[in-house]
Each structure stands twice: as structure tokens, then as C-alpha cells.
Amino acid sequence: MAVTLPDQQAELDPGRDYPLASHRPELLRTPTGKPIDELTMQAVLSGDIAPEDLRISPDTLRLQAQVAERVGRTQLARNFRRAAELTALPDDLVLSIYNSLRPNASTKQQLTDIADQLENEYTATLCAELVREAADVYERRDILA
Amino acid sequence: MTAEPLPVSTPKSSRTEALEERPVNLDGFVEEWPEVGMVAMDSPYDPAPSVRVADGVIVEMDGKPRAEFDFLDQFISDHAIDVSVTERAMSLEPVEVARMLVDPTVTRSEVVEVAGGLTPAALLEVVKTMNVVEMMQALQKMRARRTPANQAHSTSARDNPVQVAAEAAEASLRGFRELETTLGVVRYAPLVAIALQVGALAGTPGALTQCALEEATELELGMRGITAYAETISVYGTEPVFCDGDDTPWSKAFLASAYASRGIKMRFTSGTGSEVQMGNAEGRSMLYLEIRCILVAKGAGVQGLQNGSISCIGVPGAVPAGIRAVLAENLLASTADLECASGNDQSFSHSDMRRTARLLPQLLSGTDFVCSGYSSVPNYDNMFAGSNLDSTDYDDWNTIQRDLQVDGALRHVPEEELLAARSKAARALQAVFAQLGLPTISDKEVEAATYAHGSQDLPMRDVLEDLKAAQSVMDRGITGLDVIKALEASGYSDMAHTLLSVLRHRVSGDLLHTSAILTSELETLSAVNDANDYAGPGSGYRPAGERWREMKRLRHVVSASNPEEENG
């Protein structure tokens, strides 16, 4: 799948374009590339829609991050940008990283390895940054395994 | 005249005996004990506000240098506080910020910006200058969504899915926009979560559903599209208690992104009293610790927070000014620009007067969700250990709305509409269970669920068979799509279409924004397209038009055109 950079995306005006489902449906695609308008009952019944089609795409999350930024919600937008990165990860990997971030669950090396994996395999740089920051704090506060 | 000597054992006056009989005297009250954190919002051990910034980083906060920050201090200073405004905001006197909160000519966004630069101790000093009426005035401006809403608990003491389906239908019809369930026996979760989802579709469309479980399981049900949102993502105000909860601000921030990455709405949960209850309040006031939770939520980038003491309400409820502190936490969550689901969701008092007084600040100000769990079932069926309001309070609630012309987001619904929706929910669940090869729901159960008040009115189910089936739902990988197909195949096409629309909203991500709900037309209403614009008298949300006409209806209202008749 092609990675779309945020600056190549449509410029959104929250007052005009949100909710995107009603005002900008042409911008919305499933992670499998289907336009949102193709998510019809007929498609569900004929088996053309899989659970993966009812997920959000990284591009959509970055559009929503833009909306959040434009209404002044910096942290919410950053969360959406981290989420955009996590769309590429399988469910069980997401859950396992969450468990590794619990207190006293991982060594510093294990957290560093997770951060490297996020960055190198999934281009998840914001998430990698969050995990590295956790590794440093956990070391200082003595909650590593 | 010489008085008769009083007997050795003084008898009580009839007045005292009458007062002793009052339900309020069954409630628990304790004196303040700041050393262990048994103090609402005014502890001599709370830190004094301070901030120091060097090279764009907060290097001192509330009297502590950065090297001594615990993990909450560090997370809050690096992620929640706006470094670009903090020194200017911290130079204001607390009472100046409090006046900005109360003054309708100061806009919500101006307050949000200034408050974004305040440290936990500074936010505490601000609300300490405010009485409850001032806090309510501030809350009606600071609530993120313009239109208030409400959330229900739909649970069953026997985890009976048929009952939960019928209750979900009734709750959505009565106006709740979010429905939450949980379990007595956790393994029942998949069946009850499906029942809640199916039932909600049989009432007013667009009520979002969730099942409160351990974090990882809750996420899995969400990922499968069996639930639509989540809120049992707890955060705590001290490092030891956060660790006892087996989380850190970083694990929770990651979880927030995990939910968003699947298009699922989520909010955190916290509340005054949890740290005392878990035995490690570090001698801070309950509200100071709760403010740290609010700022962790803000820093994590989650859109909202359920707070207002929640399941710990007995703790602030027992100390002086505790309920004032609970209102202050709702106000500060809203001031942090978060969605606030504002408590009123746990059994609080034996006294009807006291539980109403505890409710009024949120109901009168209006919040994003006035109750973060109004029990849509009798309290004996409430698996969150009871709520401040339950299904026997509906008529009182609707009357208070009408008396004061205040929108608590509920409405009176005629009996025949309720029965039709409850019956449809139970029948649809019967069909879905049959389609998915889950244990049979009998016609007798459907009938009983339609007319029931609580689980005691329903036939017992074969629990072992249900639990086996619940496991098979997980093993077979059943998802929301399977529920859609089962509904469509059994002739519940309208419900199937509604569920598809609800799940399609994940693809758009519109529901991820602050304070988002779905209207009955399945349109997203959030703090982006329905931002609170309160600016004093004559502005902001006021129930009018069709909504006000709806609020005027009660079970018994004498007709003006024919006094012999009642409209209800």
C-alpha cells in the first residue's frame, strides 16, 4: 500500500468537511482500498466485505488528525497519528506491545527492541518514540523487569 | 422549682428517634484525615503551584525538580501541559482563572488555552476558590459538546442475554446514547455483548454499546465489532496505585492509540477516592490526585474521561465537601477539553434527598453524559454494584426535567412502544442465536423479557450451555459482520442496516473526536460539529421545539382540552 504523506492530503476545514462520512465520503477508503460507499448490505451478504474492511485506514486517521489539529486538539491529533502507524500491526502484536509496556513487564533491552521493530518494520516512528521514552522513565523509576 | 433528676440512662426524644430512622443515617461519614488522603480537596500536604521552563522543557513543577518527578509528573509535564503558555498562565492568580471560568463573556476556548498551561496544583487552587454554584455555571460553558447526553448500564444479575437485549432496546428508546454492560460471570461476556448490541438496534437507532472487561478482552470485543466503544481504561493519581493497576501512563497512551487504530471510540476512567481506597494516596487530597489523572488522559490524547469518583463515590461522599470535589473533577475534565461522562453511576446514598442533591450539579449544568451509567435495570440487577439512579427513577427524572426545563437527555415513552421494542429485541436475539448456532431462546423467555422488570421475572437459562457457547463465539471468530448477516437472514433488515451503519462509522473515524455520539439519524454529533457555544443568558443549548414538547410528556398529565383525560 502506498504511504501518503500528510502534506499530500486534502486540506480540510472542520466547519465544512466534518463529519467526513457525510461531507467528504470520497476521501474515505477502507484499509483494503474500497471506497466507503461500497460498504453496502449487498456487499456484506455476498461475502465481499471482510472484517478487515470495517477498519479505519492510516490515511483517514491522518485526515482526522488534521481536523483535531485545526480545532486545537494537539494531543488528540498526535494520538490519531500514532494510531495511523498502528493500523499496520496485527491485533496480537498490538496487544503484546501493550502488555510489554505494563510495569515490571519488560527489560530495557526488550523495550528498545520493540521500539526498533516498530520503527524498522512498520515505520511507526511516533510509537517507537513513545516506547523509548517509556524505557527511559521505567529505568529511572525502577519499574523494569 | 427543683428539677427532677434525669434518669441514669437518658431516653431519646421522639424527635431523635424519628431522625435516627431516616435513611441518611445509614450512610457512612468520617472526619478528615489528610495524612492518609481522606480529605476531599484541601489538604495541608498538597503541593504549592510552581513551574519552571528551560529550553522548552518543564524542569520544575509544583515544587519538585525534574530529577525527582514520578512517572505521572513526567508524563503530565511532557505531554499534557502546554509549555508555550505555562509561564504566562501560572502567573495569573487562581481567582483570576476561576473568574474566567465563571464569566460568560470569556469564551470556552480562551479558558481552555489558559488552563492548558496550568499544573495540577494550580488547577486545584483555581477550583478551591469556587463554590458549587460557580462550578455549575462554569461547567455549562466548559462541557465540550453543546447537546447533553446520557449513558445507561444494562446488566443482569444472572447475566441473562435475553433480559439485557430487552433492556438495551428500552434504554435506547428512552434516550440513552451509550449503553454499557458488564458481567457477574466474565465468561458470559461474548453472549451478553452481542445481546446488548442487538437489543440497542431494536429501540432508537444509534445507541453505541460497550462491555466493561479487563483491558485486553475489552479491546478484542471492540476489534471484532461486537462492541462499539470502550471506557473501562482506568488511570490513577499516584505511581504505586497506577502500578497496582498494572499500567503506566505510557501503556495507557499506547492503548489509546490501539483503539483509535481500529476506529473505536474510547475514553479513560478515573475518580476521586480510588487512591485512598487502594491504600496509597501519598497524603494528597483526593482532588489533587484526580487532577493528575485528568492530565494523564489529556496527555495520552484520548478524547475523553469518565470521572466523578465513579465506583469510589463512597469515599469522597464520606468526607466534608466531597461532593463539591466530585463536581470540581467533572469541571476540570471539561476544562481540559475532554469529553466528560460525569459519574452518578454508583449507589451513593440510602437517602433519596441526598442522591438527588448529588445528581443536580451535573444534571442542571448539563454534561456530555450526565450519568456514566444510569441503571436501566432495577438496582438488584446492576452488576456495577448499583447506580445512583435506576429503572424505578425514570418518572422522577422525567418530571425533574419538565419542572426545571433542563435536558437530562431522557424522555417518557408510552407503554406500547416500550413493549414493542423490548419484544422485538428479544425476538431478534432469539433469531440471531439460532442463526449463529448459539443456545435456544424460547418463546417463553421472549415473552418474559418483554414484560419483565428484572432478572427475577425471567426463566432460568442453562448457564453451562451458555458459557460453552460464549467460548465458541470467541473460538469461531464471530464478528459484528456475522451479527449483521444473522439479522438480515432472519428478517430484521432494519436492524441489520443500522448495525452496518454503526460499524461503517469506524471506517470514517468521525466518532473518534471529542464527545462524539450518534444521533437517531446515525449522524455524528461531537465537539467538532456541535461545539458548546454557551455565552450567557439566551445562548448555548436550551431545550426547545420538538425536544421541549417531548419533555413535557409524562405518564399522567391532565389534558387541557378534556380534563377527564390524561395524556401520557
XYZ file of C-alpha atoms in Angstrom:
713
model
C 0.000 0.000 0.000
C 1.257 3.441 -0.881
C 2.142 5.653 2.047
C 0.505 9.046 1.699
C 2.319 11.820 3.471
C 0.143 14.185 5.484
C 1.154 17.201 3.396
C -0.131 15.481 0.275
C -3.551 15.086 1.786
C -6.624 17.146 1.133
C -6.773 20.361 3.144
C -9.706 20.059 5.487
C -11.882 22.734 7.032
C -13.582 21.165 10.085
C -16.577 23.506 9.806
C -17.219 22.460 6.218
C -15.857 18.928 5.967
C -16.679 17.241 9.297
C -18.203 14.704 9.730
C -16.225 13.277 6.849
C -18.703 10.411 6.350
C -21.415 12.915 5.375
C -19.377 15.721 3.800
C -16.261 14.125 2.296
C -17.091 10.436 1.718
C -14.964 10.481 -1.449
C -11.877 10.797 0.774
C -12.692 7.689 2.797
C -11.429 4.231 1.927
C -11.119 1.015 3.882
C -7.611 -0.299 4.638
C -8.211 -2.707 1.737
C -8.768 0.211 -0.630
C -12.557 0.041 -1.037
C -14.423 3.360 -1.124
C -16.661 3.701 1.966
C -19.748 3.818 -0.276
C -19.080 0.231 -1.305
C -19.753 -0.993 2.232
C -23.337 -1.917 1.382
C -25.622 -4.608 2.728
C -25.485 -6.330 -0.644
C -21.694 -6.479 -0.436
C -21.876 -7.870 3.110
C -24.337 -10.579 2.093
C -22.400 -11.600 -0.976
C -19.294 -12.023 1.173
C -17.400 -9.146 -0.435
C -16.867 -7.462 2.919
C -14.443 -8.973 5.411
C -13.860 -7.768 8.996
C -10.703 -6.014 7.700
C -12.946 -3.792 5.573
C -14.625 -2.384 8.670
C -11.409 -0.846 9.918
C -10.018 2.601 9.596
C -7.162 3.336 7.206
C -3.993 5.220 8.143
C -4.894 7.956 5.631
C -8.258 8.505 7.279
C -6.668 8.719 10.713
C -4.293 11.386 9.376
C -7.248 13.301 7.925
C -8.931 13.146 11.320
C -5.660 14.266 12.933
C -5.795 17.305 10.688
C -9.359 18.029 11.863
C -8.260 17.671 15.509
C -5.289 19.999 14.967
C -7.460 22.624 13.332
C -9.809 22.695 16.313
C -6.831 22.988 18.669
C -6.640 19.439 19.994
C -2.916 18.773 19.729
C -2.736 15.643 21.884
C -5.776 14.054 20.257
C -4.206 14.651 16.854
C -0.952 13.065 17.986
C -2.875 10.049 19.241
C -4.510 9.738 15.784
C -1.067 9.930 14.145
C 0.259 7.151 16.415
C -2.911 5.188 15.638
C -2.298 5.636 11.902
C 1.037 3.884 12.400
C -0.564 1.055 14.393
C -3.061 0.210 11.645
C -0.262 -1.789 10.017
C 0.256 -4.029 13.047
C -1.702 -7.271 13.527
C -4.052 -7.354 16.552
C -1.942 -9.801 18.543
C 1.197 -7.704 18.128
C -0.678 -4.603 19.310
C -1.863 -6.494 22.392
C 1.578 -7.920 23.071
C 3.257 -4.494 22.901
C 0.608 -3.144 25.259
C 1.390 -5.956 27.706
C 5.131 -5.299 27.392
C 4.540 -1.680 28.422
C 2.923 -2.690 31.706
C 5.051 -2.005 34.818
C 7.767 -4.575 35.650
C 6.939 -6.499 32.465
C 9.997 -5.854 30.296
C 13.708 -5.210 30.484
C 15.094 -2.060 28.966
C 16.520 -4.135 26.119
C 13.118 -5.689 25.380
C 11.508 -2.252 25.178
C 14.321 -0.975 22.988
C 13.855 -3.981 20.684
C 10.136 -3.264 20.423
C 10.882 0.367 19.562
C 13.343 -0.765 16.860
C 10.810 -3.219 15.452
C 8.127 -0.520 15.350
C 10.446 1.818 13.545
C 12.148 -0.597 11.158
C 9.346 -2.998 10.251
C 6.329 -0.698 10.455
C 7.719 2.846 10.019
C 5.954 3.574 13.291
C 8.281 6.346 14.413
C 5.883 8.113 16.786
C 5.031 4.841 18.522
C 8.721 3.923 18.693
C 9.386 7.280 20.313
C 6.685 6.601 22.919
C 8.172 3.181 23.739
C 11.736 4.570 24.013
C 10.513 7.311 26.295
C 8.777 4.665 28.446
C 12.004 2.638 28.615
C 13.899 5.649 29.975
C 11.247 6.576 32.535
C 10.785 2.961 33.649
C 14.536 2.711 34.229
C 14.629 5.911 36.291
C 11.566 4.875 38.306
C 12.762 1.277 38.678
C 9.784 -0.461 37.098
C 11.667 -2.548 34.546
C 11.594 -6.347 34.793
C -38.914 24.715 91.419
C -36.494 21.878 91.667
C -35.982 19.843 88.528
C -36.445 16.123 88.679
C -33.029 14.460 88.331
C -32.640 12.859 84.893
C -32.527 9.060 84.913
C -29.090 7.495 84.552
C -29.813 6.220 81.052
C -31.269 9.195 79.172
C -34.167 8.149 76.934
C -34.078 9.544 73.409
C -36.631 12.130 72.387
C -39.240 11.122 69.854
C -37.600 13.660 67.526
C -34.232 11.946 67.805
C -35.830 8.576 67.241
C -37.570 9.890 64.110
C -34.285 11.302 62.820
C -32.413 8.106 63.640
C -34.891 6.289 61.396
C -34.078 8.500 58.396
C -32.226 6.660 55.613
C -29.422 9.236 55.568
C -28.220 7.861 58.889
C -27.410 4.569 57.212
C -24.760 6.417 55.157
C -21.140 6.434 56.319
C -19.385 9.651 57.339
C -15.831 10.119 58.597
C -13.730 13.005 59.773
C -10.962 14.296 57.540
C -7.603 12.530 57.891
C -5.203 14.256 55.499
C -2.220 12.017 56.334
C -3.872 9.073 54.528
C -5.602 11.180 51.881
C -9.053 11.128 53.487
C -9.615 14.736 52.529
C -11.608 15.985 49.551
C -9.757 18.997 48.135
C -7.993 20.926 50.856
C -5.022 19.054 52.298
C -2.084 20.721 54.052
C 0.085 18.174 52.198
C -0.926 19.199 48.677
C 1.988 20.903 46.902
C 2.081 24.623 46.143
C 1.837 25.508 42.439
C 5.032 26.318 40.570
C 6.540 25.854 37.138
C 9.931 26.496 35.576
C 10.757 26.030 31.896
C 14.241 25.728 30.423
C 14.922 25.129 26.718
C 11.261 24.321 26.075
C 11.100 21.649 28.811
C 9.386 21.872 32.188
C 12.228 21.451 34.675
C 10.267 22.128 37.834
C 6.616 21.549 38.607
C 4.673 22.139 41.817
C 7.813 22.487 43.884
C 9.574 19.408 42.532
C 12.685 19.444 40.320
C 12.528 17.285 37.195
C 15.013 14.733 38.563
C 12.510 13.918 41.317
C 9.445 13.653 39.056
C 7.470 10.447 39.457
C 6.142 8.980 36.212
C 2.890 10.938 36.385
C 4.751 14.244 36.856
C 6.930 13.465 33.880
C 4.085 12.367 31.621
C 1.982 15.400 32.563
C 4.797 17.910 32.136
C 5.931 16.456 28.798
C 2.558 15.642 27.227
C -0.314 17.473 28.907
C 0.885 20.962 29.810
C 1.292 23.473 27.003
C 4.871 24.672 27.536
C 4.318 27.703 25.315
C 1.709 29.207 27.662
C 2.545 27.692 31.046
C 4.624 30.551 32.490
C 2.041 33.151 31.472
C -0.873 31.025 32.747
C 0.887 30.254 36.026
C 1.448 33.978 36.646
C -2.318 34.508 36.953
C -3.858 34.400 40.411
C -6.084 31.306 40.875
C -9.107 33.519 41.422
C -8.489 35.270 38.079
C -8.687 31.921 36.269
C -11.766 30.987 38.301
C -13.434 34.230 37.210
C -12.629 33.426 33.576
C -14.345 30.060 34.100
C -17.491 31.671 35.500
C -17.654 34.782 33.299
C -19.869 34.049 30.257
C -18.143 36.754 28.216
C -14.865 34.817 28.318
C -15.129 32.107 25.663
C -14.639 28.422 26.311
C -11.609 28.302 24.043
C -9.906 31.190 25.873
C -10.308 29.262 29.142
C -9.109 26.004 27.549
C -5.953 27.738 26.356
C -5.064 29.264 29.728
C -5.968 26.107 31.675
C -3.756 24.138 29.280
C -0.765 25.859 30.834
C -1.666 25.133 34.464
C -0.036 22.485 36.632
C -2.093 20.074 38.782
C -1.547 22.130 41.951
C -2.523 25.328 40.121
C -5.758 23.795 38.787
C -6.548 22.693 42.332
C -6.046 26.244 43.634
C -8.403 27.553 40.939
C -11.332 25.311 41.893
C -10.686 25.838 45.604
C -11.802 29.454 45.108
C -15.146 28.326 43.633
C -18.395 27.288 45.340
C -20.679 24.720 43.726
C -22.927 27.270 42.020
C -19.902 28.895 40.399
C -18.645 25.476 39.327
C -22.021 24.664 37.759
C -22.064 27.976 35.918
C -18.577 27.154 34.641
C -19.479 23.577 33.709
C -22.374 24.630 31.472
C -19.851 26.656 29.462
C -16.937 24.208 29.592
C -18.803 20.993 28.631
C -17.346 20.103 25.222
C -20.496 19.054 23.339
C -23.312 21.586 23.088
C -26.100 18.989 23.428
C -26.096 16.945 26.654
C -26.495 13.160 26.521
C -26.778 10.215 28.869
C -25.399 6.716 29.294
C -27.126 3.628 30.728
C -25.984 0.469 32.449
C -27.829 -2.545 31.021
C -26.835 -5.575 33.043
C -28.424 -8.661 34.571
C -27.774 -10.312 37.945
C -27.949 -13.627 36.070
C -26.072 -12.347 33.008
C -29.238 -13.208 31.115
C -28.700 -12.131 27.491
C -32.431 -12.009 26.708
C -33.043 -9.568 29.541
C -30.064 -7.431 28.501
C -31.362 -7.249 24.912
C -34.808 -6.081 26.053
C -33.298 -3.538 28.458
C -30.978 -2.177 25.777
C -33.967 -1.620 23.481
C -35.895 0.221 26.185
C -32.865 2.300 27.209
C -32.160 3.462 23.665
C -35.838 4.308 23.204
C -35.819 6.356 26.404
C -32.960 8.434 25.015
C -29.636 6.978 26.193
C -26.945 7.379 23.501
C -24.488 4.968 25.099
C -25.193 1.631 26.742
C -22.731 -0.208 28.935
C -22.863 -3.745 30.228
C -20.684 -5.930 32.403
C -20.888 -9.400 33.843
C -21.240 -11.384 37.018
C -19.545 -14.349 35.309
C -16.944 -12.831 32.990
C -17.036 -15.795 30.583
C -20.596 -14.778 29.663
C -19.220 -11.600 28.035
C -19.466 -12.501 24.322
C -23.143 -13.523 24.562
C -24.165 -10.535 26.679
C -22.203 -8.114 24.489
C -23.994 -9.482 21.395
C -27.320 -9.196 23.243
C -26.633 -5.575 24.181
C -25.710 -4.717 20.598
C -28.749 -6.463 19.084
C -31.121 -5.045 21.705
C -29.888 -1.479 21.186
C -30.804 -1.782 17.485
C -34.449 -2.509 18.336
C -35.024 0.867 20.017
C -33.896 4.290 18.806
C -31.077 3.735 16.280
C -27.543 4.875 17.030
C -27.042 3.989 20.703
C -23.417 2.884 20.992
C -22.645 -0.154 23.153
C -19.747 -1.333 25.287
C -18.863 -4.217 27.582
C -16.672 -3.368 30.591
C -13.969 -6.001 30.982
C -10.260 -6.357 31.598
C -8.433 -4.063 29.124
C -7.185 -6.684 26.646
C -10.510 -8.569 26.390
C -12.444 -5.340 26.049
C -10.212 -4.360 23.142
C -10.700 -7.736 21.472
C -14.521 -7.479 21.559
C -14.189 -3.981 20.156
C -11.872 -5.100 17.358
C -14.423 -7.729 16.376
C -17.179 -5.155 16.066
C -19.253 -6.775 18.791
C -18.992 -3.583 20.843
C -18.780 -0.017 19.542
C -16.759 1.862 22.187
C -14.852 1.370 25.431
C -14.379 3.276 28.654
C -13.009 0.950 31.334
C -9.460 2.153 30.786
C -8.557 3.151 34.340
C -5.877 5.642 35.317
C -4.759 6.543 38.839
C -3.216 9.546 40.550
C -0.186 8.023 42.293
C 2.609 5.916 40.857
C 2.196 2.930 43.262
C -1.561 2.704 42.628
C -1.063 3.084 38.861
C 1.407 0.165 39.048
C -1.024 -1.854 41.198
C -3.499 -1.373 38.366
C -0.771 -2.992 36.195
C -0.389 0.022 33.937
C 1.579 3.220 33.415
C 0.689 6.427 31.559
C 2.709 5.070 28.606
C 0.909 1.715 28.460
C -2.408 3.561 28.602
C -1.347 6.057 25.937
C -0.382 3.124 23.715
C -3.773 1.527 24.395
C -5.499 4.776 23.432
C -3.720 4.662 20.070
C -4.559 0.962 19.713
C -8.279 1.709 19.988
C -8.067 4.620 17.586
C -6.095 2.445 15.131
C -9.179 0.205 14.871
C -11.536 3.175 14.584
C -13.046 2.548 18.016
C -14.210 5.357 20.313
C -12.648 5.189 23.756
C -12.372 7.164 26.974
C -10.358 6.726 30.148
C -11.830 6.316 33.635
C -10.674 7.797 36.934
C -12.127 9.364 40.021
C -11.567 10.841 43.449
C -11.120 8.323 46.214
C -9.589 5.500 44.178
C -6.088 6.068 45.551
C -7.289 6.128 49.187
C -9.341 3.027 48.534
C -6.289 1.298 47.048
C -4.236 2.363 50.048
C -1.675 4.732 48.592
C -2.739 8.357 48.366
C 0.665 9.686 49.470
C -1.152 12.070 51.812
C -2.555 14.164 48.956
C -6.149 15.325 48.673
C -8.455 13.249 46.519
C -8.986 16.088 44.057
C -5.266 16.834 43.621
C -4.713 13.187 42.646
C -7.720 13.221 40.345
C -6.391 16.300 38.562
C -3.252 14.295 37.804
C -5.470 11.608 36.245
C -7.283 14.209 34.127
C -3.951 15.490 32.828
C -2.707 11.959 32.091
C -5.841 11.478 29.959
C -5.208 14.774 28.213
C -1.542 13.915 27.596
C -2.374 10.469 26.249
C -4.509 12.109 23.584
C -7.614 10.163 24.485
C -10.762 12.107 23.609
C -12.495 11.792 26.940
C -12.707 10.726 30.521
C -15.317 9.109 32.730
C -14.873 10.758 36.124
C -16.808 11.950 39.133
C -15.457 9.399 41.631
C -17.300 6.570 39.790
C -17.075 3.335 41.806
C -15.321 5.072 44.738
C -18.104 7.601 45.417
C -18.476 6.320 48.983
C -15.017 7.716 49.785
C -15.474 11.399 48.825
C -19.122 11.028 49.868
C -17.996 10.339 53.430
C -15.833 13.448 53.928
C -16.718 17.150 54.140
C -17.044 18.905 50.733
C -16.599 15.558 48.990
C -19.458 16.085 46.546
C -18.141 19.569 45.793
C -14.829 17.914 44.879
C -16.673 15.457 42.610
C -18.247 18.371 40.733
C -14.822 20.023 40.533
C -13.348 16.939 38.848
C -16.078 16.970 36.183
C -15.469 20.670 35.640
C -11.718 20.187 35.292
C -12.101 17.281 32.847
C -14.282 19.550 30.691
C -11.819 22.429 31.129
C -9.055 20.103 29.910
C -11.200 19.933 26.736
C -12.057 16.281 27.302
C -15.407 14.579 26.888
C -16.747 14.078 30.414
C -19.007 11.178 31.346
C -19.793 12.582 34.733
C -20.468 9.767 37.208
C -23.801 9.494 39.025
C -23.294 5.838 38.209
C -22.837 4.117 41.561
C -25.053 3.537 44.602
C -24.248 6.532 46.710
C -26.725 7.095 49.493
C -29.669 5.480 51.241
C -31.307 8.908 51.218
C -33.354 9.876 48.142
C -32.800 13.542 49.008
C -29.070 13.069 49.154
C -28.777 11.096 45.929
C -30.808 13.784 44.150
C -28.614 16.539 45.596
C -25.551 14.642 44.385
C -27.065 14.452 40.870
C -28.232 18.030 40.428
C -24.881 19.721 39.688
C -24.321 17.528 36.613
C -27.984 17.437 35.550
C -28.529 21.203 35.843
C -25.231 22.225 34.233
C -25.505 19.552 31.557
C -22.525 17.323 30.775
C -21.539 15.145 27.824
C -23.079 12.177 29.668
C -24.942 13.244 32.811
C -24.736 9.706 34.178
C -21.898 7.479 33.116
C -24.242 4.684 33.942
C -27.879 5.282 34.838
C -29.074 1.793 35.729
C -31.663 0.864 33.090
C -32.442 -2.165 35.277
C -33.531 -2.391 38.926
C -30.505 -1.941 41.151
C -30.539 -5.612 42.190
C -29.634 -6.382 38.562
C -26.912 -3.746 38.338
C -23.595 -5.570 38.037
C -21.647 -2.343 38.576
C -22.784 -2.648 42.229
C -25.799 -0.409 41.748
C -26.171 3.101 40.381
C -27.285 6.441 41.791
C -30.355 6.174 39.539
C -32.201 3.078 38.409
C -35.152 1.977 36.298
C -37.639 2.869 39.045
C -36.477 6.506 38.905
C -37.434 7.159 35.251
C -40.658 9.015 36.037
C -38.969 11.154 38.702
C -36.157 12.022 36.266
C -38.605 12.964 33.506
C -40.595 15.089 35.949
C -37.497 16.943 37.166
C -36.573 17.657 33.516
C -40.075 19.065 32.946
C -40.220 21.028 36.215
C -36.924 22.815 35.614
C -36.860 22.723 31.780
C -33.461 21.104 31.986
C -32.462 18.470 29.451
C -31.271 15.258 31.113
C -31.466 13.549 27.710
C -34.295 11.131 28.628
C -37.972 11.067 27.723
C -41.210 9.420 28.711
C -42.140 6.629 26.298
C -45.658 5.164 26.113
C -46.016 1.576 27.326
C -46.974 0.112 23.926
C -43.826 1.493 22.280
C -41.663 0.113 25.078
C -43.251 -3.328 24.868
C -42.922 -3.405 21.091
C -39.221 -2.546 21.267
C -38.488 -4.982 24.113
C -40.291 -7.764 22.305
C -38.531 -7.000 19.023
C -35.151 -7.033 20.784
C -35.769 -10.396 22.434
C -37.154 -11.910 19.210
C -34.262 -10.615 17.158
C -31.797 -12.054 19.657
C -33.667 -15.367 19.518
C -33.177 -15.344 15.741
C -29.520 -14.282 15.898
C -28.713 -17.011 18.431
C -30.420 -19.561 16.169
C -28.534 -18.316 13.095
C -25.197 -18.395 14.908
C -25.805 -21.831 16.435
C -25.978 -20.482 19.972
C -28.274 -21.950 22.680
C -32.008 -21.683 22.078
C -34.021 -18.754 23.384
C -37.585 -19.947 23.974
C -40.771 -18.030 23.168
C -41.479 -18.106 26.889
C -38.234 -16.236 27.531
C -39.073 -13.668 24.849
C -42.475 -13.102 26.441
C -40.994 -12.847 29.937
C -38.250 -10.425 28.845
C -40.856 -8.202 27.159
C -42.853 -7.692 30.346
C -40.083 -8.072 32.947
C -38.895 -5.508 35.460
C -35.794 -7.528 36.351
C -33.987 -10.844 36.008
C -36.164 -12.436 38.690
C -39.074 -12.226 36.232
C -37.274 -14.374 33.641
C -36.943 -18.164 33.411
C -33.503 -19.513 34.342
C -31.174 -20.302 31.450
C -28.859 -23.291 31.101
C -25.752 -21.437 32.239
C -23.295 -24.203 31.342
C -24.588 -24.366 27.768
C -24.464 -20.571 27.511
C -20.880 -20.455 28.763
C -19.801 -23.120 26.270
C -21.459 -21.127 23.515
C -19.816 -17.911 24.722
C -16.427 -19.593 24.368
C -17.378 -20.780 20.878
C -18.151 -17.201 19.838
C -14.517 -16.384 20.604
C -13.096 -19.615 19.137
C -15.070 -19.341 15.894
C -14.053 -15.718 15.444
C -17.616 -14.387 15.263
C -17.697 -10.662 14.482
C -20.185 -7.850 14.065
C -20.474 -8.828 10.385
C -21.853 -12.231 11.392
C -24.442 -10.482 13.555
C -25.439 -8.277 10.589
C -25.860 -11.335 8.367
C -27.850 -13.183 11.022
C -30.215 -10.220 11.471
C -30.704 -9.824 7.732
C -31.276 -13.557 7.249
C -33.986 -13.576 9.931
C -35.927 -10.664 8.514
C -34.613 -7.915 10.828
C -33.364 -5.934 7.884
C -33.792 -2.507 9.528
C -31.642 -3.610 12.468
C -29.047 -5.154 10.155
C -28.771 -1.885 8.228
C -28.405 0.135 11.430
C -25.607 -2.113 12.678
C -23.815 -1.875 9.352
C -24.041 1.922 9.570
C -22.670 1.897 13.123
C -19.736 -0.282 12.059
C -19.162 1.786 8.918
C -18.535 4.761 11.199
C -15.290 3.056 12.170
C -14.044 3.462 8.653
C -14.700 7.221 8.744
C -13.218 7.845 12.206
C -15.720 10.640 12.857
C -16.656 9.059 16.192
C -13.068 9.305 17.416
C -13.435 13.031 18.036
C -14.176 14.575 21.413
C -17.636 13.852 22.863
C -18.921 12.035 19.776
C -22.298 10.325 19.785
C -24.572 9.112 17.004
C -27.948 10.769 16.562
C -31.052 8.717 15.850
C -30.410 9.553 12.180
C -26.966 7.915 12.575
C -25.134 11.214 12.104
C -22.110 12.008 14.245
C -22.562 14.789 16.799
C -19.337 15.790 18.544
C -17.490 18.747 19.996
C -16.326 19.479 16.418
C -19.722 19.980 14.735
C -21.722 20.621 17.917
C -19.219 22.654 19.925
C -20.587 24.202 23.106
C -21.237 27.875 22.401
C -22.612 28.935 25.770
C -22.002 32.651 26.276
C -24.505 33.612 28.947
C -28.291 34.143 29.011
C -30.001 33.463 25.687
C -27.088 31.426 24.295
C -25.952 27.813 24.275
C -28.112 24.720 24.420
C -31.672 25.202 25.674
C -34.382 22.575 25.209
C -36.914 23.990 22.744
C -39.182 22.968 19.887
C -39.816 19.265 19.434
C -37.453 18.291 22.252
C -39.262 20.519 24.754
C -42.644 19.177 23.601
C -41.284 15.674 24.200
C -40.043 16.669 27.673
C -43.489 17.942 28.632
C -44.961 14.448 28.332
C -45.181 12.342 31.492
C -47.048 9.199 32.474
C -50.000 11.188 33.832
C -50.723 14.679 32.530
C -54.271 16.023 32.618
C -55.453 17.048 29.157
C -56.239 20.748 28.721
C -58.927 20.097 26.121
C -60.621 17.368 28.159
C -59.893 17.370 31.908
C -61.401 13.894 32.126
C -58.486 12.575 30.076
C -54.828 12.057 30.736
C -52.148 12.334 28.090
C -49.209 10.048 28.710
